[in-house]
Coordinates of C-alpha atoms in Angstrom, one line a residue:
X1 CA -63.4 207.1 156.2
X2 CA -63.2 205.4 152.7
X3 CA -65.6 206.6 150.1
X4 CA -67.0 203.2 149.0
X5 CA -67.2 199.8 150.5
X6 CA -68.0 196.7 148.4
X7 CA -69.6 194.4 150.9
X8 CA -69.7 190.6 151.0
X9 CA -68.1 189.9 147.6
X10 CA -66.3 186.7 146.7
X11 CA -62.9 188.3 146.0
X12 CA -61.0 186.6 143.2
X13 CA -57.9 188.6 143.2
X14 CA -56.2 187.9 139.9
X15 CA -53.3 185.8 141.3
X16 CA -55.0 182.5 140.8
X17 CA -55.5 182.0 144.5
X18 CA -58.9 180.6 145.8
X19 CA -61.6 183.2 146.1
X20 CA -62.7 184.4 149.6
X21 CA -65.7 186.4 150.9
X22 CA -64.6 189.8 152.1
X23 CA -65.4 193.5 152.1
X24 CA -63.2 195.9 150.0
X25 CA -63.0 199.6 150.6
X26 CA -62.0 202.2 148.0
X27 CA -60.7 205.8 148.5
X28 CA -59.3 208.3 146.1
X29 CA -59.4 205.8 143.3
X30 CA -57.5 203.0 145.0
X31 CA -58.2 200.0 147.0
X32 CA -57.6 200.9 150.7
X33 CA -58.5 197.7 152.7
X34 CA -59.7 194.2 152.3
X35 CA -61.3 192.5 155.4
X36 CA -64.5 191.9 157.3
X37 CA -67.0 194.4 158.7
X38 CA -65.6 197.4 156.8
X39 CA -67.6 200.5 156.2
X40 CA -67.8 203.5 153.8
X41 CA -70.1 206.4 152.9
X42 CA -71.3 204.5 149.8
X43 CA -72.1 200.8 150.0
X44 CA -72.2 198.3 147.1
X45 CA -74.0 195.1 148.2
X46 CA -72.1 192.3 146.5
X47 CA -73.6 189.3 148.1
X48 CA -73.4 186.5 145.6
X49 CA -71.2 188.4 143.2
X50 CA -67.5 187.9 142.4
X51 CA -65.2 190.9 142.7
X52 CA -62.2 190.7 140.3
X53 CA -59.7 193.1 138.8
X54 CA -61.0 194.7 135.7
X55 CA -60.3 192.7 132.6
X56 CA -57.5 193.6 130.3
X57 CA -58.1 193.3 126.6
X58 CA -54.7 192.5 125.2
X59 CA -55.7 192.9 121.6
X60 CA -58.2 195.6 120.8
X61 CA -59.0 197.6 117.7
X62 CA -60.7 200.5 119.4
X63 CA -58.2 203.2 118.2
X64 CA -61.0 205.4 116.8
X65 CA -64.0 203.8 118.7
X66 CA -62.6 205.2 121.9
X67 CA -62.7 208.7 120.4
X68 CA -65.9 208.5 118.4
X69 CA -68.0 206.8 121.1
X70 CA -66.0 207.3 124.3
X71 CA -68.6 205.6 126.5
X72 CA -67.4 202.4 124.8
X73 CA -70.3 200.2 125.9
X74 CA -69.2 197.2 123.9
X75 CA -66.1 196.8 126.1
X76 CA -66.8 198.3 129.5
X77 CA -70.1 196.3 129.7
X78 CA -67.9 193.1 129.5
X79 CA -65.9 194.2 132.6
X80 CA -63.0 195.5 130.5
X81 CA -61.1 198.4 132.2
X82 CA -58.0 198.5 130.1
X83 CA -57.4 197.9 126.4
X84 CA -54.2 197.5 124.3
X85 CA -54.6 199.3 121.0
X86 CA -52.3 200.1 118.0
X87 CA -52.5 196.4 117.0
X88 CA -51.5 194.5 113.9
X89 CA -48.9 197.0 112.8
X90 CA -51.5 199.6 111.5
X91 CA -52.8 202.6 113.5
X92 CA -52.9 206.4 113.4
X93 CA -49.6 207.5 115.1
X94 CA -46.9 208.3 114.3
X95 CA -48.0 209.8 110.9
X96 CA -47.5 212.7 108.6
X97 CA -50.3 214.1 106.4
X98 CA -49.8 211.7 103.5
X99 CA -49.3 208.6 105.7
X100 CA -52.4 209.5 107.8
X101 CA -54.5 209.6 104.6
X102 CA -53.2 206.2 103.4
X103 CA -53.7 204.7 106.8
X104 CA -57.2 205.9 107.1
X105 CA -58.0 204.4 103.8
X106 CA -56.2 201.1 104.5
X107 CA -58.0 200.4 107.8
X108 CA -61.4 202.0 107.3
X109 CA -62.8 198.5 107.3
X110 CA -61.5 198.1 110.9
X111 CA -62.4 201.4 112.3
X112 CA -64.5 203.4 109.8
X113 CA -63.3 206.8 108.5
X114 CA -65.8 209.3 110.0
X115 CA -66.5 212.5 108.0
X116 CA -65.5 215.7 109.8
X117 CA -63.4 213.9 112.4
X118 CA -60.6 215.9 114.1
X119 CA -57.3 214.2 113.0
X120 CA -55.1 217.0 114.4
X121 CA -52.6 214.7 116.2
X122 CA -49.5 213.3 114.4
X123 CA -47.3 211.8 117.2
X124 CA -47.9 209.0 119.6
X125 CA -47.8 211.5 122.5
X126 CA -50.4 213.7 120.8
X127 CA -52.7 210.7 120.2
X128 CA -52.4 209.7 123.9
X129 CA -53.2 213.2 124.9
X130 CA -56.4 213.0 122.9
X131 CA -57.4 209.8 124.7
X132 CA -56.7 211.7 128.0
X133 CA -59.6 214.0 127.2
X134 CA -61.9 211.3 128.5
X135 CA -62.7 207.7 127.7
X136 CA -64.6 205.0 129.5
X137 CA -61.6 202.6 129.9
X138 CA -57.9 202.9 130.1
X139 CA -55.7 202.3 127.0
X140 CA -52.2 201.2 126.3
X141 CA -50.7 201.8 122.9
X142 CA -48.3 199.8 120.7
X143 CA -46.2 201.6 118.1
X144 CA -47.5 200.1 114.8
X145 CA -44.6 198.8 112.7
X146 CA -46.5 198.9 109.4
X147 CA -47.4 202.6 109.9
X148 CA -43.8 203.3 110.9
X149 CA -42.5 201.6 107.7
X150 CA -45.1 203.5 105.6
X151 CA -43.8 206.7 107.1
X152 CA -40.1 205.9 106.5
X153 CA -40.1 203.7 103.4
X154 CA -43.6 204.0 101.8
X155 CA -45.6 201.1 100.3
X156 CA -42.6 199.6 98.5
X157 CA -41.8 195.9 98.7
X158 CA -38.0 196.2 99.3
X159 CA -35.5 196.4 102.1
X160 CA -35.0 199.9 103.6
X161 CA -31.9 201.9 103.0
X162 CA -29.7 202.5 106.0
X163 CA -31.2 206.0 106.3
X164 CA -34.7 204.6 106.2
X165 CA -33.9 202.0 108.8
X166 CA -32.4 204.7 111.0
X167 CA -35.6 206.7 110.6
X168 CA -37.7 203.7 111.6
X169 CA -35.6 203.1 114.7
X170 CA -36.0 206.8 115.6
X171 CA -39.8 206.7 115.1
X172 CA -40.1 203.6 117.3
X173 CA -37.9 205.0 120.0
X174 CA -39.8 208.3 120.0
X175 CA -43.1 206.5 120.3
X176 CA -41.8 204.4 123.2
X177 CA -40.5 207.5 125.0
X178 CA -43.8 209.2 124.5
X179 CA -45.6 206.4 126.3
X180 CA -46.1 203.3 124.0
X181 CA -45.7 200.0 125.8
X182 CA -44.3 198.1 122.9
X183 CA -44.5 197.6 119.1
X184 CA -47.0 195.6 117.0
X185 CA -46.7 194.1 113.5
X186 CA -49.2 192.7 111.0
X187 CA -47.0 190.4 109.0
X188 CA -49.9 189.3 106.7
X189 CA -50.8 193.0 106.1
X190 CA -49.0 195.5 103.9
X191 CA -46.7 197.3 104.2
X192 CA -45.6 195.6 107.5
X193 CA -45.2 192.2 105.8
X194 CA -42.5 193.7 103.5
X195 CA -40.1 193.8 106.4
X196 CA -37.7 190.8 106.7
X197 CA -36.4 189.5 110.0
X198 CA -33.2 191.5 110.0
X199 CA -35.3 194.7 109.8
X200 CA -37.7 193.6 112.5
X201 CA -34.8 192.6 114.8
X202 CA -33.4 196.1 114.6
X203 CA -36.7 197.6 115.6
X204 CA -37.2 195.0 118.3
X205 CA -33.9 195.8 119.9
X206 CA -35.0 199.4 120.3
X207 CA -38.3 198.2 121.9
X208 CA -36.6 195.8 124.2
X209 CA -34.0 198.4 125.3
X210 CA -36.8 200.7 126.3
X211 CA -38.7 198.2 128.4
X212 CA -41.3 197.2 125.9
X213 CA -42.5 194.0 124.2
X214 CA -43.1 192.9 120.6
X215 CA -46.7 191.9 119.6
X216 CA -46.7 190.4 116.1
X217 CA -49.6 189.1 114.0
X218 CA -47.1 186.8 112.4
X219 CA -46.8 185.6 108.8
X220 CA -49.2 182.7 108.8
X221 CA -52.0 181.2 110.9
X222 CA -52.7 178.6 108.2
X223 CA -50.1 176.8 106.0
X224 CA -46.8 177.3 107.6
X225 CA -48.2 178.5 110.9
X226 CA -45.7 176.6 113.1
X227 CA -42.8 177.9 111.0
X228 CA -44.3 181.4 111.4
X229 CA -44.5 181.0 115.2
X230 CA -40.9 179.7 115.3
X231 CA -39.7 182.7 113.3
X232 CA -41.2 185.0 115.9
X233 CA -39.6 183.1 118.8
X234 CA -36.2 183.2 117.0
X235 CA -36.7 186.9 116.5
X236 CA -37.3 187.4 120.2
X237 CA -34.1 185.4 121.0
X238 CA -32.1 187.3 118.4
X239 CA -33.2 190.8 119.6
X240 CA -33.6 190.2 123.3
X241 CA -37.1 191.7 123.1
X242 CA -40.0 190.1 125.1
X243 CA -42.6 188.5 122.8
X244 CA -46.4 188.6 123.0
X245 CA -48.1 186.5 120.3
X246 CA -51.2 188.2 119.0
X247 CA -54.5 186.1 118.7
X248 CA -52.4 182.9 118.8
X249 CA -54.6 180.6 116.9
X250 CA -54.0 177.5 114.7
X251 CA -56.6 177.9 111.9
X252 CA -57.6 176.4 108.6
X253 CA -57.9 172.7 107.8
X254 CA -54.2 172.1 107.7
X255 CA -53.9 172.9 111.5
X256 CA -56.8 170.9 112.9
X257 CA -55.6 169.4 116.2
X258 CA -52.1 170.8 116.0
X259 CA -52.3 173.2 119.0
X260 CA -50.1 170.8 121.1
X261 CA -47.3 171.3 118.6
X262 CA -47.5 175.0 119.0
X263 CA -47.5 174.8 122.8
X264 CA -44.5 172.4 122.8
X265 CA -42.6 174.9 120.7
X266 CA -43.4 177.7 123.2
X267 CA -42.7 175.5 126.2
X268 CA -39.2 174.7 124.9
X269 CA -38.5 178.4 124.2
X270 CA -39.7 179.5 127.7
X271 CA -37.6 176.7 129.3
X272 CA -34.7 178.2 127.3
X273 CA -35.2 181.6 128.9
X274 CA -37.5 183.3 126.4
X275 CA -40.0 185.8 127.7
X276 CA -43.2 184.8 125.9
X277 CA -46.9 185.4 126.4
X278 CA -49.9 185.2 124.1
X279 CA -53.6 186.1 123.8
X280 CA -56.6 184.5 122.2
X281 CA -60.3 185.1 121.8
X282 CA -62.8 182.3 122.7
X283 CA -64.4 181.8 119.3
X284 CA -63.6 179.8 116.1
X285 CA -64.0 182.3 113.2
X286 CA -61.6 185.1 112.6
X287 CA -62.3 188.6 111.3
X288 CA -60.3 191.0 109.1
X289 CA -60.7 193.0 105.9
X290 CA -61.5 191.5 102.5
X291 CA -58.5 193.1 101.0
X292 CA -56.2 191.5 103.6
X293 CA -56.5 188.1 101.7
X294 CA -54.7 189.5 98.6
X295 CA -51.1 188.5 97.8
X296 CA -48.7 191.1 99.3
X297 CA -47.3 192.1 95.9
X298 CA -50.8 193.2 94.7
X299 CA -50.8 196.0 97.3
X300 CA -47.3 197.3 96.6
X301 CA -47.5 201.1 96.1
X302 CA -50.6 201.6 98.3
X303 CA -54.4 201.5 98.0
X304 CA -54.6 203.4 94.6
X305 CA -52.0 201.1 93.0
X306 CA -54.0 198.0 94.3
X307 CA -57.2 199.3 92.8
X308 CA -55.5 199.9 89.5
X309 CA -54.4 196.3 89.5
X310 CA -57.9 195.1 90.1
X311 CA -59.0 196.9 86.9
X312 CA -56.2 195.4 84.8
X313 CA -57.2 192.0 83.3
X314 CA -53.6 190.6 83.3
X315 CA -53.0 191.6 86.9
X316 CA -56.4 190.2 87.9
X317 CA -55.5 186.9 86.3
X318 CA -52.2 186.8 88.2
X319 CA -54.0 187.7 91.5
X320 CA -56.6 185.0 90.8
X321 CA -53.9 182.3 90.4
X322 CA -52.2 183.4 93.6
X323 CA -55.4 183.3 95.6
X324 CA -57.2 180.2 94.1
X325 CA -54.3 178.0 93.2
X326 CA -51.1 178.9 95.1
X327 CA -52.6 180.2 98.3
X328 CA -51.6 183.9 98.9
X329 CA -49.5 185.1 101.7
X330 CA -52.4 187.4 102.7
X331 CA -54.6 184.4 103.1
X332 CA -52.0 182.5 105.2
X333 CA -50.8 180.4 102.3
X334 CA -54.1 178.6 101.9
X335 CA -56.1 178.7 98.6
X336 CA -59.2 180.9 99.1
X337 CA -62.2 178.9 100.5
X338 CA -64.9 181.3 99.3
X339 CA -67.6 179.5 101.3
X340 CA -65.8 180.4 104.6
X341 CA -65.5 184.1 103.8
X342 CA -68.6 186.0 105.0
X343 CA -69.2 189.8 104.5
X344 CA -69.6 191.5 107.8
X345 CA -69.3 195.1 106.9
X346 CA -70.1 196.9 103.6
X347 CA -71.9 200.1 102.5
X348 CA -74.1 197.7 100.6
X349 CA -76.3 196.2 103.3
X350 CA -77.6 193.5 100.9
X351 CA -74.3 191.6 100.9
X352 CA -73.8 191.7 104.7
X353 CA -74.1 188.2 106.2
X354 CA -73.5 186.4 103.0
X355 CA -70.4 184.5 101.9
X356 CA -68.6 185.2 98.7
X357 CA -69.7 181.8 97.5
X358 CA -73.3 182.6 98.1
X359 CA -73.1 186.0 96.4
X360 CA -71.4 184.3 93.4
X361 CA -74.1 181.5 93.2
X362 CA -76.9 184.1 93.4
X363 CA -75.4 186.2 90.6
X364 CA -74.1 183.3 88.4
X365 CA -70.6 184.8 88.3
X366 CA -67.2 183.3 89.5
X367 CA -66.3 183.8 93.1
X368 CA -63.1 185.6 92.3
X369 CA -64.9 188.2 90.1
X370 CA -67.5 188.8 92.9
X371 CA -64.6 189.2 95.3
X372 CA -62.8 191.8 93.1
X373 CA -66.1 193.7 92.4
X374 CA -66.8 194.0 96.1
X375 CA -63.3 195.4 96.9
X376 CA -63.7 198.0 94.1
X377 CA -67.3 199.0 95.1
X378 CA -66.3 199.4 98.8
X379 CA -63.0 201.2 98.1
X380 CA -61.2 198.3 100.0
X381 CA -63.2 198.9 103.2
X382 CA -65.1 195.6 103.3
X383 CA -64.8 193.6 106.5
X384 CA -65.3 189.8 106.7
X385 CA -65.7 186.9 109.0
X386 CA -63.5 183.9 108.1
X387 CA -64.9 180.6 109.4
X388 CA -61.7 178.6 109.7
X389 CA -61.1 177.8 113.4
X390 CA -61.1 174.6 115.5
X391 CA -62.5 174.1 119.0
X392 CA -59.9 171.7 120.2
X393 CA -57.2 174.2 119.3
X394 CA -59.0 177.0 121.0
X395 CA -59.4 175.1 124.3
X396 CA -55.8 173.7 124.3
X397 CA -54.3 177.2 123.9
X398 CA -56.4 178.9 126.5
X399 CA -55.2 176.4 129.1
X400 CA -51.6 177.4 128.7
X401 CA -49.9 179.3 131.6
X402 CA -48.7 182.1 129.3
X403 CA -52.2 182.8 127.9
X404 CA -54.1 186.0 128.3
X405 CA -57.4 187.3 126.8
X406 CA -57.8 189.5 123.8
X407 CA -61.0 190.2 121.9
X408 CA -59.5 191.3 118.5
X409 CA -62.8 193.1 118.3
X410 CA -63.6 195.1 115.2
X411 CA -66.4 197.4 116.2
X412 CA -67.2 199.3 113.0
X413 CA -68.9 196.7 110.8
X414 CA -72.6 196.5 110.4
X415 CA -72.4 192.8 111.5
X416 CA -69.2 192.6 113.5
X417 CA -67.7 189.5 115.0
X418 CA -69.5 188.9 118.3
X419 CA -66.1 188.8 120.1
X420 CA -66.2 192.6 120.1
X421 CA -69.1 192.5 122.6
X422 CA -68.8 189.0 124.2
X423 CA -65.2 187.8 124.7
X424 CA -64.7 188.1 128.4
X425 CA -68.2 187.0 129.6
X426 CA -67.8 184.1 127.1
X427 CA -64.6 183.0 128.9
X428 CA -66.4 183.1 132.2
X429 CA -69.8 181.7 131.2
X430 CA -69.0 179.1 128.5
X431 CA -65.5 178.0 129.2
X432 CA -65.5 178.3 133.0
X433 CA -69.1 177.6 134.2
X434 CA -70.4 175.4 131.4
X435 CA -67.3 173.4 130.1
X436 CA -64.9 173.7 133.1
X437 CA -61.9 174.2 130.7
X438 CA -60.5 176.7 133.3
X439 CA -61.4 177.2 137.0
X440 CA -62.8 180.6 137.8
X441 CA -59.7 181.7 139.6
X442 CA -57.4 180.5 136.8
X443 CA -59.5 182.3 134.2
X444 CA -59.5 185.6 136.1
X445 CA -55.8 185.4 136.5
X446 CA -55.4 184.9 132.7
X447 CA -57.6 188.0 132.0
X448 CA -56.1 190.3 134.7
X449 CA -53.0 189.7 136.7
X450 CA -51.0 187.9 134.0
X451 CA -51.9 190.6 131.4
X452 CA -50.9 193.4 133.8
X453 CA -47.5 191.8 134.3
X454 CA -46.9 191.7 130.6
X455 CA -47.8 195.4 130.4
X456 CA -45.7 196.2 133.4
X457 CA -48.7 198.1 134.9
X458 CA -48.0 199.7 138.2
X459 CA -50.5 198.8 140.8
X460 CA -53.1 197.3 138.5
X461 CA -54.4 193.9 137.7
X462 CA -54.9 192.6 141.2
X463 CA -57.4 193.2 144.0
X464 CA -54.9 194.4 146.6
X465 CA -54.6 197.3 149.0
X466 CA -52.9 200.3 147.3
X467 CA -53.8 199.1 143.8
X468 CA -55.9 201.2 141.4
X469 CA -59.6 200.4 141.8
X470 CA -60.1 199.0 138.3
X471 CA -62.7 196.4 139.3
X472 CA -65.6 194.3 138.0
X473 CA -68.4 192.7 139.9
X474 CA -70.2 189.8 138.1
X475 CA -72.6 187.0 138.9
X476 CA -70.8 183.8 138.4
X477 CA -74.1 181.9 138.0
X478 CA -75.4 184.1 135.2
X479 CA -72.5 185.8 133.5
X480 CA -72.6 185.0 129.7
X481 CA -72.2 186.5 126.3
X482 CA -75.4 187.3 124.5
X483 CA -73.7 188.6 121.3
X484 CA -74.2 186.1 118.4
X485 CA -73.1 186.0 114.8
X486 CA -76.6 186.8 113.7
X487 CA -77.1 189.6 116.3
X488 CA -73.6 190.6 117.5
X489 CA -74.1 194.1 119.1
X490 CA -75.6 192.7 122.3
X491 CA -74.6 193.6 125.9
X492 CA -73.5 190.7 128.0
X493 CA -75.5 189.4 131.0
X494 CA -74.3 189.1 134.6
X495 CA -71.8 192.0 134.6
X496 CA -73.3 194.1 137.3
X497 CA -70.8 196.8 138.2
X498 CA -67.6 198.1 136.6
X499 CA -65.3 200.7 138.2
X500 CA -62.4 202.4 136.5
X501 CA -60.1 204.2 139.0
X502 CA -62.9 203.8 141.6
X503 CA -65.4 205.6 139.5
X504 CA -68.5 203.5 138.6
X505 CA -68.9 203.2 134.8
X506 CA -71.4 200.3 134.9
X507 CA -73.8 200.4 137.8
X508 CA -76.6 197.8 138.1
X509 CA -75.8 196.7 134.5
X510 CA -76.2 200.2 133.1
X511 CA -73.7 202.7 131.8
X512 CA -73.3 205.8 134.1
X513 CA -71.9 208.1 131.5
X514 CA -68.7 208.5 133.4
X515 CA -65.4 208.7 131.4
X516 CA -62.6 208.2 133.9
X517 CA -60.3 206.2 131.6
X518 CA -56.9 207.6 130.4
X519 CA -53.9 206.5 128.5
X520 CA -51.5 204.3 130.5
X521 CA -48.0 205.3 129.4
X522 CA -44.8 203.4 129.7
X523 CA -42.2 204.9 132.0
X524 CA -38.6 203.8 132.8
X525 CA -39.9 201.6 135.7
X526 CA -43.3 200.5 134.4
X527 CA -46.6 201.8 133.0
X528 CA -48.7 204.4 134.6
X529 CA -51.4 206.9 134.0

């Protein structure tokens, strides 16, 4: 007899098909049967609830959060059962001692840098082994191209030598063979952005040949955004590597109302045979580090070299001109709009929740000087919200048939973007129930089955007999995000039960303490635990 029966749920199976009321049984971590009048030793009464596949967060920054707080309430309480980490070209494997030290410093604003933490892994496989010691959700990993470049080339803004390019290809191939599902880039972050298209194409050929996909944070989401998207599409054509566009937004004033142009570009490429998907979060502001807005040349040589430039009057003047007059490549080619840049994480709690413009007005100093002083005081670890999005673009992109969901959630800040706690319930509550932008069945397919296909997950992402029982039960009448910009660390409402591999992790809206999640590793035929 099956161990568990979920009785009387409206099953929305992740394919986009209409929901239907049924019982679902689970045994040995998998769905065993879907029908009527089924029984089990444990019964979950699901009358009035929707049963869906667990949500897949296609763009997560939980690389350390999963290890520091493995119960991972922020994500599992949303119904997330799988995350894709190693994003934006910067993460913690593969590394050597020196690269790890620089990486930790460079992305402390994303993930913190906890004292006394055990950093004993160096390879992708060793990092995945660490995850396998017990986490609340499953995790897929992308080889981070910026970290690979750091390891092979350093922080220099130059083309790699042939030997350095060979080393990068080797590192990417090894990471893929150890279980990574693809490769990420952060092409507005150093040192990833120092790579030209020829270098990226060589690495993408390796990824594609091993069954993976390329997930770039491309070179601009502001001025030149469409050109940056077109560059990535052409890179996919050139290399033969499938393309997944990370947090595919059209931001800043220059892109208001221009989402249809992006979608036309993608439709033409897909019609031409390109394999393209994308993810978005259902909010307007973005979030990153304060240092990310700098021009790329200012960070050449690494964090210590950058801090030295911030202390040099001539270099500061050059940086100021790039940021306030030209529009730096780190700020997407748009001159800095200090009133849109809000501090969300800093050791100095007095600045959190205030924009650079507000801090400057209160102190009577120029915005750029306040900006530089904050970077120095926080050793580059400041995180920000950037209020630059457009609702019409967000809605248009989420309707597209190649769309999936990704939170892009940074969990470490004192006042993080609420997407870290609210992305998936916000899709279901605000955009499905309240606005009707997507039907419930369409939305669930975007957040589950479609994402699973991109990841080549074996037997996951659908409610189907034989599939892993990664499942969420939610109330369609009440599910909603409660996280706000003023109070972002708030658990969503209406997510009643979450199971990972058949094990309840959320039961009655409360965390059970179970840690059944594991790394999901790419294999020659797909991705599996």
